[in-house]
Amino acid sequence: MSKKSSYKITSESDCPCQSGLLFSHCCQRFLDSSLGLYPETSEQLMRSRYSAYVLDDLDYILKTWHPDHRPNGLDLTDSGNRWIGLKIKATQLGQSGSHRFLSYSPHTTHHAGPQWAVH
């Protein structure tokens, strides 16, 4: 896992995605590419991607981005964002039964302004 973040975390830390689980029992298994594990649900995917943003794990973020929409590269070093929370609002099974829909809000602070959320 390529970590450039100043956020300090160990396997026994609370997971950055705020699931209430330890990092080792939540997102770490997906972010550790040597394990070859992938999220099985849309909620696991969103939580693991949020944790990757917190930890500046750009490799994981790009790996889990759909190839039709993935940029060639990603640089968050000067974004000024600090990830401070993730709220999962709802999950719902789609009509076909094969897709889940997820409503979520990641929260950040920015050095130039107040907290904001993406819905």
Short mmCIF file of C-alpha atoms in Angstrom, two decimals:
data_model
loop_
_atom_site.label_atom_id
_atom_site.label_comp_id
_atom_site.label_asym_id
_atom_site.label_seq_id
_atom_site.Cartn_x
_atom_site.Cartn_y
_atom_site.Cartn_z
CA MET A 1 0.00 0.00 0.00
CA SER A 2 1.52 3.29 -1.03
CA LYS A 3 0.95 5.66 1.86
CA LYS A 4 2.10 9.25 1.65
CA SER A 5 -0.40 10.51 4.21
CA SER A 6 0.57 11.94 7.57
CA TYR A 7 -2.39 10.04 8.99
CA LYS A 8 -0.91 7.45 11.36
CA ILE A 9 -2.59 4.07 11.36
CA THR A 10 -1.81 0.51 12.44
CA SER A 11 -3.72 -2.73 12.07
CA GLU A 12 -5.14 -2.16 15.54
CA SER A 13 -6.33 1.40 14.83
CA ASP A 14 -9.98 2.21 14.20
CA CYS A 15 -10.63 2.03 10.47
CA PRO A 16 -10.57 5.45 8.78
CA CYS A 17 -13.95 4.67 7.17
CA GLN A 18 -15.55 4.90 10.63
CA SER A 19 -17.23 1.50 10.40
CA GLY A 20 -16.54 0.87 14.08
CA LEU A 21 -14.17 -1.99 13.19
CA LEU A 22 -10.42 -2.18 13.49
CA PHE A 23 -8.52 -1.36 10.32
CA SER A 24 -7.29 -4.98 10.19
CA HIS A 25 -10.89 -6.26 10.20
CA CYS A 26 -12.21 -3.74 7.72
CA CYS A 27 -10.48 -1.88 4.86
CA GLN A 28 -6.87 -2.98 5.34
CA ARG A 29 -7.56 -6.36 3.70
CA PHE A 30 -8.60 -4.59 0.50
CA LEU A 31 -5.90 -1.91 0.50
CA ASP A 32 -3.15 -4.51 1.02
CA SER A 33 -2.62 -5.55 -2.60
CA SER A 34 -0.52 -8.57 -1.57
CA LEU A 35 -3.69 -10.27 -0.26
CA GLY A 36 -5.50 -10.01 -3.61
CA LEU A 37 -8.89 -9.38 -1.96
CA TYR A 38 -11.60 -7.18 -3.43
CA PRO A 39 -14.71 -5.68 -1.83
CA GLU A 40 -17.80 -7.83 -2.26
CA THR A 41 -20.37 -5.09 -1.69
CA SER A 42 -20.80 -1.50 -2.80
CA GLU A 43 -20.53 -0.41 0.83
CA GLN A 44 -17.20 -2.22 1.29
CA LEU A 45 -15.96 -0.63 -1.94
CA MET A 46 -16.98 2.88 -0.89
CA ARG A 47 -15.54 2.46 2.62
CA SER A 48 -12.25 1.09 1.27
CA ARG A 49 -11.98 3.90 -1.30
CA TYR A 50 -12.67 6.47 1.42
CA SER A 51 -9.90 4.90 3.55
CA ALA A 52 -7.59 5.02 0.53
CA TYR A 53 -8.25 8.76 0.16
CA VAL A 54 -7.52 9.28 3.88
CA LEU A 55 -4.27 7.34 3.52
CA ASP A 56 -3.35 8.79 0.11
CA ASP A 57 -3.26 5.30 -1.38
CA LEU A 58 -3.51 6.44 -5.00
CA ASP A 59 -2.77 2.97 -6.39
CA TYR A 60 -5.90 1.54 -4.74
CA ILE A 61 -8.06 4.51 -5.75
CA LEU A 62 -7.04 4.09 -9.40
CA LYS A 63 -7.31 0.29 -9.28
CA THR A 64 -10.92 0.51 -8.08
CA TRP A 65 -11.97 3.21 -10.55
CA HIS A 66 -13.96 1.87 -13.53
CA PRO A 67 -11.56 1.72 -16.49
CA ASP A 68 -13.96 3.65 -18.75
CA HIS A 69 -13.76 6.66 -16.42
CA ARG A 70 -10.37 6.29 -14.71
CA PRO A 71 -7.84 9.07 -15.25
CA ASN A 72 -4.29 8.18 -16.32
CA GLY A 73 -2.96 9.49 -13.03
CA LEU A 74 -4.04 11.15 -9.85
CA ASP A 75 -2.24 13.69 -7.70
CA LEU A 76 -3.83 14.77 -4.43
CA THR A 77 -0.73 16.26 -2.83
CA ASP A 78 -1.87 19.87 -3.24
CA SER A 79 -5.62 19.34 -2.86
CA GLY A 80 -5.72 20.92 0.60
CA ASN A 81 -8.42 18.45 1.65
CA ARG A 82 -8.44 16.62 4.96
CA TRP A 83 -10.87 13.71 5.06
CA ILE A 84 -12.82 13.80 8.34
CA GLY A 85 -15.78 11.46 7.98
CA LEU A 86 -17.90 9.14 5.91
CA LYS A 87 -21.62 8.69 6.39
CA ILE A 88 -23.36 5.78 4.68
CA LYS A 89 -26.93 6.98 4.31
CA ALA A 90 -28.53 3.93 2.69
CA THR A 91 -27.91 0.82 0.65
CA GLN A 92 -30.54 -0.69 -1.59
CA LEU A 93 -30.71 -3.72 -3.87
CA GLY A 94 -31.48 -2.83 -7.47
CA GLN A 95 -34.44 -4.25 -9.40
CA SER A 96 -32.30 -6.82 -11.21
CA GLY A 97 -30.97 -8.09 -7.89
CA SER A 98 -27.42 -7.91 -9.20
CA HIS A 99 -26.65 -4.27 -8.41
CA ARG A 100 -26.72 -2.33 -5.16
CA PHE A 101 -27.21 1.36 -4.83
CA LEU A 102 -25.39 3.31 -2.17
CA SER A 103 -26.07 6.77 -0.83
CA TYR A 104 -23.16 8.31 1.05
CA SER A 105 -21.52 11.57 2.11
CA PRO A 106 -17.76 11.94 2.52
CA HIS A 107 -16.85 14.94 4.67
CA THR A 108 -13.71 17.02 4.34
CA THR A 109 -12.18 20.21 5.55
CA HIS A 110 -10.11 22.38 3.30
CA HIS A 111 -7.36 24.77 4.31
CA ALA A 112 -9.19 27.57 2.45
CA GLY A 113 -12.69 27.04 3.77
CA PRO A 114 -15.25 25.25 5.90
CA GLN A 115 -16.34 21.62 5.97
CA TRP A 116 -18.29 20.41 2.94
CA ALA A 117 -19.93 17.19 1.85
CA VAL A 118 -20.54 15.50 -1.47
CA HIS A 119 -23.95 13.83 -1.72
#
